[in-house]
CSV table of C-alpha atoms and ligand atoms in Angstrom, one decimal:
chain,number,residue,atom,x,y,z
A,174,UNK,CA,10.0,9.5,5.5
A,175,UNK,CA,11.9,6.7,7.4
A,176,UNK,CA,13.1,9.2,9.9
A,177,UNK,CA,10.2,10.4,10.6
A,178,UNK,CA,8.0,7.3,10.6
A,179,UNK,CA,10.7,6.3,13.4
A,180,UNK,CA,10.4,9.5,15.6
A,181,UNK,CA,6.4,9.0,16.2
A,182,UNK,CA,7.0,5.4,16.4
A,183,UNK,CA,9.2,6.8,19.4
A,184,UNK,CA,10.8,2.7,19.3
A,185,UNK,CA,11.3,1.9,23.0
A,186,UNK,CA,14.0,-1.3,23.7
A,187,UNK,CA,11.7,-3.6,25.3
A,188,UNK,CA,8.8,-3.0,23.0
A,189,UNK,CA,6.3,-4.8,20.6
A,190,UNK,CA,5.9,-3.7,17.1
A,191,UNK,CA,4.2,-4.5,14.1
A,192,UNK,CA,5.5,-3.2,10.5
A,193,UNK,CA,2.8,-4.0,8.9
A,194,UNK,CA,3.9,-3.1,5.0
A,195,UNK,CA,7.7,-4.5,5.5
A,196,UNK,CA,8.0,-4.6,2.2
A,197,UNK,CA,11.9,-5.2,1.6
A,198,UNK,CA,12.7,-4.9,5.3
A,199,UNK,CA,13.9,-0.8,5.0
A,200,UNK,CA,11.7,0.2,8.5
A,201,UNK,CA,11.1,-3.4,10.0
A,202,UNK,CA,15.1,-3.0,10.0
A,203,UNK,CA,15.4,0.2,11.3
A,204,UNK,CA,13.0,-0.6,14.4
A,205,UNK,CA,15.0,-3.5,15.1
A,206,UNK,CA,18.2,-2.3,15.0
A,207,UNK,CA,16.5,-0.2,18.0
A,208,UNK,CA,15.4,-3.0,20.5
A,209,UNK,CA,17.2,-4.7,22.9
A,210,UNK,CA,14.6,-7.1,24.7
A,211,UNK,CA,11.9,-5.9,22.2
A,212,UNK,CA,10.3,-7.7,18.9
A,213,UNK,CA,8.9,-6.1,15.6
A,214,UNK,CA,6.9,-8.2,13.6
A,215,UNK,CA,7.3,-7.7,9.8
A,216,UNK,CA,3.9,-8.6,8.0
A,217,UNK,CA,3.3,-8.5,3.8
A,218,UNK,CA,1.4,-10.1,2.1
A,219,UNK,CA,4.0,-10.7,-0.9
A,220,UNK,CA,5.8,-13.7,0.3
A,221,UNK,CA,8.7,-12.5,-2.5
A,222,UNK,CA,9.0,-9.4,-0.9
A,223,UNK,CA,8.9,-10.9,2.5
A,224,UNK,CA,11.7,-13.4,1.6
A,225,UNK,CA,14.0,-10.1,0.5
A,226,UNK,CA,13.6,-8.9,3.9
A,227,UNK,CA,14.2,-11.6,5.6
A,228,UNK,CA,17.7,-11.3,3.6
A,229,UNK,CA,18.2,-7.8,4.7
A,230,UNK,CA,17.5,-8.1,8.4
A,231,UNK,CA,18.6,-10.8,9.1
A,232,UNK,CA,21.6,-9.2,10.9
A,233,UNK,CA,18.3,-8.7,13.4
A,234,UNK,CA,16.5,-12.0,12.7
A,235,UNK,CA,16.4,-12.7,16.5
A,236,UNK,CA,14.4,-9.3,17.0
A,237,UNK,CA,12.1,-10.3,14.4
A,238,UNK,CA,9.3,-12.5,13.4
A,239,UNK,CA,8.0,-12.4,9.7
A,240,UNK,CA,4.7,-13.4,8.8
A,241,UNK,CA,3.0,-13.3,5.4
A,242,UNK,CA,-0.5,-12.3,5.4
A,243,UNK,CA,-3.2,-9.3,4.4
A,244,UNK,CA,-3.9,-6.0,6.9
A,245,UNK,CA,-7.0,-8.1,8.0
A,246,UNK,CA,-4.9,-11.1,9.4
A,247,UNK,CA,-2.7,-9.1,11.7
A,248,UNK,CA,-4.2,-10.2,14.7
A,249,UNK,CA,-2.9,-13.6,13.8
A,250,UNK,CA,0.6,-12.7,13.2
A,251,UNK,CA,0.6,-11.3,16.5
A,252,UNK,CA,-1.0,-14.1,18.3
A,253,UNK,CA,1.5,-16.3,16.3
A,254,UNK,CA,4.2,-14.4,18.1
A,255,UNK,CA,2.5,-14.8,20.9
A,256,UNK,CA,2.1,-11.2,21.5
A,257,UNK,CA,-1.6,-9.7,22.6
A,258,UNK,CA,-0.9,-5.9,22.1
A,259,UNK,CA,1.6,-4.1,20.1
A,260,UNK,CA,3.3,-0.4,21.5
A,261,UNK,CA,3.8,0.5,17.8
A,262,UNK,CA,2.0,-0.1,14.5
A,263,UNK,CA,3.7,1.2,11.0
A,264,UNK,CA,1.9,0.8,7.9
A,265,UNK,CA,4.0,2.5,4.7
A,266,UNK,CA,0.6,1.8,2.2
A,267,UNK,CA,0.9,1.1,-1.7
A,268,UNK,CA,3.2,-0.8,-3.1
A,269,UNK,CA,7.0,-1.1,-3.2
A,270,UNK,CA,9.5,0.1,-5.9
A,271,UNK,CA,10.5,-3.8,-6.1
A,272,UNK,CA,6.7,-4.8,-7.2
A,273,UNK,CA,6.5,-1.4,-9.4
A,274,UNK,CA,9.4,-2.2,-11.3
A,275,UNK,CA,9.6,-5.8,-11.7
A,276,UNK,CA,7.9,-6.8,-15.2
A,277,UNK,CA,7.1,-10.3,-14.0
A,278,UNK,CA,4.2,-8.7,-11.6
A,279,UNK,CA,2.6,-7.0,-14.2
A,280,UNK,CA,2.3,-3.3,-12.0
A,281,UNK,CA,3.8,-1.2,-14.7
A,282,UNK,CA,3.6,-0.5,-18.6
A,283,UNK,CA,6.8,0.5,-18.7
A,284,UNK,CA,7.7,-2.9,-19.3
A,285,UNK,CA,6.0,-6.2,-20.9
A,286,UNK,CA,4.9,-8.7,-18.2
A,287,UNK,CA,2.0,-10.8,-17.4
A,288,UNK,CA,-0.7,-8.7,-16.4
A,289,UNK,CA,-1.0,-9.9,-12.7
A,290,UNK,CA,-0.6,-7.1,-10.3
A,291,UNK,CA,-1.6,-9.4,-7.1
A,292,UNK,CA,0.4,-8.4,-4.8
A,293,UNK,CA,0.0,-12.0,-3.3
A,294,UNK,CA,0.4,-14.1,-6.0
A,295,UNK,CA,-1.2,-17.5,-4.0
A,296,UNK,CA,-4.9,-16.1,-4.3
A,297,UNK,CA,-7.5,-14.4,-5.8
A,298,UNK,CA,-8.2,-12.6,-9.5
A,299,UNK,CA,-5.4,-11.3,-11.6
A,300,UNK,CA,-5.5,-8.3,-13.5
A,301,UNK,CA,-5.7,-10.0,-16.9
A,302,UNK,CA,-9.0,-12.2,-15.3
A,303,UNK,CA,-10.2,-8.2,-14.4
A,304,UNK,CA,-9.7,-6.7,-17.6
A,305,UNK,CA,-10.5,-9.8,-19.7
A,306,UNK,CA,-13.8,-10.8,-18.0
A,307,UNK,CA,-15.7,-7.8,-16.4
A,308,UNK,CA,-18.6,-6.1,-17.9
A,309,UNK,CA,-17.7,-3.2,-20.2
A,310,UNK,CA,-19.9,-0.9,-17.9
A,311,UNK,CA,-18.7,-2.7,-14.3
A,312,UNK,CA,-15.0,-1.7,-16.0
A,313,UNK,CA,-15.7,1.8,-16.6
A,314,UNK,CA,-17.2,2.3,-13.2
A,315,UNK,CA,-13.9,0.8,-11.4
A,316,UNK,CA,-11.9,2.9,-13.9
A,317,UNK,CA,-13.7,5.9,-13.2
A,318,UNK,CA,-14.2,5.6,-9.6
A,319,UNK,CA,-10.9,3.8,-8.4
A,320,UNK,CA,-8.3,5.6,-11.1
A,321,UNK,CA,-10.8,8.9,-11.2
A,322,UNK,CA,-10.2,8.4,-14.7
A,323,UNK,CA,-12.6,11.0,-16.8
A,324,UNK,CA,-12.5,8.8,-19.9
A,325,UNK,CA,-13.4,5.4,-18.2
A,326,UNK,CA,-16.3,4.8,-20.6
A,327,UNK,CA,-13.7,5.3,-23.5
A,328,UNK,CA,-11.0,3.1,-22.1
A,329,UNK,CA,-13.5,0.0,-21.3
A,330,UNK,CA,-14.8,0.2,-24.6
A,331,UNK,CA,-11.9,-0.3,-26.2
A,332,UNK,CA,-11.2,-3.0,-23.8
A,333,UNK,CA,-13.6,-4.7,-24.5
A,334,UNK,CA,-13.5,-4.3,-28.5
A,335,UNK,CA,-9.7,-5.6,-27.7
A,336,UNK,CA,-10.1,-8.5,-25.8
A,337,UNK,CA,-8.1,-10.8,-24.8
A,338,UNK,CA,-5.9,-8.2,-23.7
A,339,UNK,CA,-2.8,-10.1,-23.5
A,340,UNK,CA,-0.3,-8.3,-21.3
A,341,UNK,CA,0.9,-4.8,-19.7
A,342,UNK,CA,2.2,-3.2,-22.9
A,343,UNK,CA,-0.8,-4.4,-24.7
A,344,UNK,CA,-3.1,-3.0,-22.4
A,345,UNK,CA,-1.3,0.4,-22.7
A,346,UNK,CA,-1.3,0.8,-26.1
A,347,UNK,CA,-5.3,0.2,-25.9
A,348,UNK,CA,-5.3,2.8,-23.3
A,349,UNK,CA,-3.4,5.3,-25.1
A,350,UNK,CA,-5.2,5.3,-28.3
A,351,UNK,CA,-8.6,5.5,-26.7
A,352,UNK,CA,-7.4,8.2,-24.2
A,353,UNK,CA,-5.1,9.6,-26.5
A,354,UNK,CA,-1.9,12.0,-24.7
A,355,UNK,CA,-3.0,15.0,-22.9
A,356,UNK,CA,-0.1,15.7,-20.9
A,357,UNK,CA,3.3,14.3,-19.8
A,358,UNK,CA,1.5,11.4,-17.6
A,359,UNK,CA,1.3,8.3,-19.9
A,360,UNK,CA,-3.0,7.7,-20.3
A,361,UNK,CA,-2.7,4.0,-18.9
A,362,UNK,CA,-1.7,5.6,-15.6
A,363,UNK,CA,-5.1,5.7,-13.8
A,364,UNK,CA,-6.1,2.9,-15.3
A,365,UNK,CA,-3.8,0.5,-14.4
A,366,UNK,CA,-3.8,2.4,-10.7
A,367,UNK,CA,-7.6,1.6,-11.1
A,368,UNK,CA,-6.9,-2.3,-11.4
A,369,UNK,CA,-3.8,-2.5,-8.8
A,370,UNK,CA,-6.6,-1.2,-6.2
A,371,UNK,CA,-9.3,-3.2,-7.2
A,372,UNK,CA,-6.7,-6.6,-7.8
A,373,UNK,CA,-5.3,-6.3,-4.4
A,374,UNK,CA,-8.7,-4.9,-2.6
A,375,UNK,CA,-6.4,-1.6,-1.3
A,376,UNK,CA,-9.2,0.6,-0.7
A,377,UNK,CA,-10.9,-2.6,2.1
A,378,UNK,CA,-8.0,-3.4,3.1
A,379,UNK,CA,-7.5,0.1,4.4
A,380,UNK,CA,-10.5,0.4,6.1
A,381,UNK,CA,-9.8,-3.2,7.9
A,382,UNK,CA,-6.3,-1.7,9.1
A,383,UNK,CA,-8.1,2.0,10.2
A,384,UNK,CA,-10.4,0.0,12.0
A,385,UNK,CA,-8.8,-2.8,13.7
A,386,UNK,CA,-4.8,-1.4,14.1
A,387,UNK,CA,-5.9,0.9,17.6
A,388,UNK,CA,-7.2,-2.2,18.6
A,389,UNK,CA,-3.8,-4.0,18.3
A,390,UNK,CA,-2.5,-1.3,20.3
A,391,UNK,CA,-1.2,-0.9,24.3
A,392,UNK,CA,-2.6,2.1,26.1
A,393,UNK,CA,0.0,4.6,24.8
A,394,UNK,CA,0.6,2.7,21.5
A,395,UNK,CA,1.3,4.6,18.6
A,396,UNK,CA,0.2,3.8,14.9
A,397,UNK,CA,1.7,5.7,12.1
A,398,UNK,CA,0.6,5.4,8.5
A,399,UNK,CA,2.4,6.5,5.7
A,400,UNK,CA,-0.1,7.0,2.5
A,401,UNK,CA,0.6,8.1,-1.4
A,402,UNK,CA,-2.8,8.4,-2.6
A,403,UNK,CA,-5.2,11.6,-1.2
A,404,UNK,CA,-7.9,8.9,-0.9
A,405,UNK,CA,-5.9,7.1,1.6
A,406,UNK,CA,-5.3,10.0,3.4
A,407,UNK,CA,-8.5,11.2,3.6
A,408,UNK,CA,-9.5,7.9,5.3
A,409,UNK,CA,-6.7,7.8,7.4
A,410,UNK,CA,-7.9,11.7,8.8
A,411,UNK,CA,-10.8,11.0,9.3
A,412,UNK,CA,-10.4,7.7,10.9
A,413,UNK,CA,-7.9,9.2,13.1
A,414,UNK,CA,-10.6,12.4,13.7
A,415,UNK,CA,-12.9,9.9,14.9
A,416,UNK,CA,-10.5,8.1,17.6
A,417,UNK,CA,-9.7,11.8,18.9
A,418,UNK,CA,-12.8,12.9,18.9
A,419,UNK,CA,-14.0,9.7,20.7
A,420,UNK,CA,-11.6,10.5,23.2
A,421,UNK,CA,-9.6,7.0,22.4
A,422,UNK,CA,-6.4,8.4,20.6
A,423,UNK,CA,-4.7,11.7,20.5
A,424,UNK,CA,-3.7,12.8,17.1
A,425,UNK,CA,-0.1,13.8,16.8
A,426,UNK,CA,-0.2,15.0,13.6
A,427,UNK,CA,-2.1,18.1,13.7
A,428,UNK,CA,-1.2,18.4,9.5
A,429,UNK,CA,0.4,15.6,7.8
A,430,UNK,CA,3.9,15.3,7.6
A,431,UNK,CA,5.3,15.6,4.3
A,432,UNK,CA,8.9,15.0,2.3
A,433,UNK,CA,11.5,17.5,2.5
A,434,UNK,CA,12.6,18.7,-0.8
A,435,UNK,CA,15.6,16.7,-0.6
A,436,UNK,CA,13.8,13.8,0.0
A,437,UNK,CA,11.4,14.1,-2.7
A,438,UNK,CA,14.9,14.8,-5.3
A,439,UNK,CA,16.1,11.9,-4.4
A,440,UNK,CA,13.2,9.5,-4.3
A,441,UNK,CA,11.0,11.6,-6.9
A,442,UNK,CA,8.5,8.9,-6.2
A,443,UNK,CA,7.7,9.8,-2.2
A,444,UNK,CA,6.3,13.2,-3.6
A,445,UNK,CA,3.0,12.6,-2.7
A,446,UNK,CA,4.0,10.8,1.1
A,447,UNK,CA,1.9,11.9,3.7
A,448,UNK,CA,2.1,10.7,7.2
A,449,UNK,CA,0.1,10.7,10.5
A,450,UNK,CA,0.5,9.5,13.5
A,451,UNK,CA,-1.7,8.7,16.8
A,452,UNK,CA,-1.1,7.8,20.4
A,453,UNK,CA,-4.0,5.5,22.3
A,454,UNK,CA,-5.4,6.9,24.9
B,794,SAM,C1,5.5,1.0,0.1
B,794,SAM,S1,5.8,-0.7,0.4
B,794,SAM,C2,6.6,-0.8,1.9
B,794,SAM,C3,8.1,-0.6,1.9
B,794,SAM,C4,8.7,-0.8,3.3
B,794,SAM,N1,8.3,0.1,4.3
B,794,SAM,C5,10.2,-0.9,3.2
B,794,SAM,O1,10.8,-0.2,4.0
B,794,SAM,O2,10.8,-1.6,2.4
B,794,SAM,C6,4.2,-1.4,0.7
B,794,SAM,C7,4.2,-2.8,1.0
B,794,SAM,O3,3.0,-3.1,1.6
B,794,SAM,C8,2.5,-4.4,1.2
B,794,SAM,N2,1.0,-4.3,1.3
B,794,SAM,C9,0.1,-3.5,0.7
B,794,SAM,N3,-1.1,-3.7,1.1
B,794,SAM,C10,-1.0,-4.7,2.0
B,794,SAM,C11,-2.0,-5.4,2.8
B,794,SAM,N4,-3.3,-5.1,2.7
B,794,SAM,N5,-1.6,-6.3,3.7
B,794,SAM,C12,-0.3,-6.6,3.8
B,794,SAM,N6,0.7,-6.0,3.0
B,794,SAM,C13,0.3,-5.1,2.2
B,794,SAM,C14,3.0,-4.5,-0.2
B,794,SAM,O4,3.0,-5.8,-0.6
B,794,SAM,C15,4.3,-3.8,-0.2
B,794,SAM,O5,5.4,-4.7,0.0
């Protein structure tokens, strides 16, 4: 949904903007290549993935500053680029194909890898520490309440009776025979969605950025956030609700924007992309 991230970004030449998930670079790039006398800061908080897009924008480096830090430290990047307010904000929530698919991080059980899943890898609890050191009824309530997993209490027993769980594929299989295959969607899948969130403190994190982002914002600012999970998007509508209703934003997305089919046939994985946008008042 790059193109249509950019439209209600509506990128003026001259202005400030903050990509606040630039992942490998794809939209901090795109916004770039739109400025003249304008800057877009491009925030992670994965200094690998930060690094990559350093690599692929640099044909724009001049236009950009990158800064590595959490949704909750975005005032800082600005006032590092000595910018108060920002006329665009773009988050793109989740994580990236590059993190998903990269065994070393430990997102996936579709390979073996350390069971990590911090999307900054400097600080705080890994995934293995999670699953390796939590209650078995502390577990079963993140499992059930952060993957909506039916058979939490199942999967943390068996957790627990398996302990130390060692990596990703080990931590599937213990999955899948206490869950056992109900349809085509592998049994792990909520679970390890479950510790991703709870790892990287998504669900906070989102609530920091719906809070703070209008704040970043000029008079006429937009913010647009791009989410994959309908918790996230509830947030994000209601959120953006409250700002209208408060007479402090108009929303511009009346429904949220989804993927055309050919979008979702080429990238099966931006199915679920929804995206709304809001202008400050
Ligand atoms: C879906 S990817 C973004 C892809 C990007 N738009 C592109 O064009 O390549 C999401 C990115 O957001 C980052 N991220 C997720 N939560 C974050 C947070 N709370 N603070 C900073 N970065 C975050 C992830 O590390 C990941 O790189």
């Amino acid at each position: 949904m790059a193109a249509e991230a950019l439209e209600y970004l509506a990128v003026r030449p001259d202005g400030i903007y903050v990509d606040a998930t630039a992942g490998l670079g794809g939209h901090t790039g795109q916004i770039a290549s739109r400025l003249t006398s304008g800057l877009v800061i491009a925030n992670d908080r994965d200094a690998a993935s930060l690094a990559m897009a350093r690599q692929n924008t640099r044909e724009w480096s001049e236009r950009i500053r990158y800064h590595q830090g959490r949704f909750s430290e975005l005032a800082d990047a600005m006032a590092e680029a000595g910018v108060a307010k920002a006329h665009g904000l773009l988050a793109d929530l989740g994580v990236s194909r590059y993190q998903l698919t990269s065994p070393e991080r430990g997102f996936s059980f579709l390979s073996d890898g350390p069971l990590d899943m911090r999307m900054d890898r400097t600080t705080g609890m890994t995934a293995a520490e999670l699953v390796n050191h939590t209650p078995e009824r502390a577990l079963a309530d993140l499992i059930y309440q952060l993957g909506e997993e039916r058979r939490a209490r199942r999967i943390a027993r068996a957790i627990v009776r398996a302990r130390p769980i060692r990596s990703t594929l080990h931590l599937a299989d213990v999955v899948e025979r206490a869950a056992h295959r109900t349809s085509r969607i592998h049994p792990a899948t909520q679970t390890f969605m479950a510790l991703r969130l709870k790892v990287n403190e998504e669900p906070e994190e989102l609530d920091r950025l719906l809070e703070a982002g209008p704040e970043l914002l000029h008079p006429g600012g937009r913010m647009v956030v791009i989410s994959f999970m309908s918790m996230d998007d509830r947030k994000v509508k209601e959120r953006f609700r409250q700002l209208g209703r408060g007479g402090e934003a108009v929303i511009l997305t009346k429904r949220p924007l989804t993927p055309s089919g050919e979008e979702t046939a080429q990238n099966p994985a931006s199915r679920s992309a929804k995206l709304r946008a809001l202008e400050k008042i």
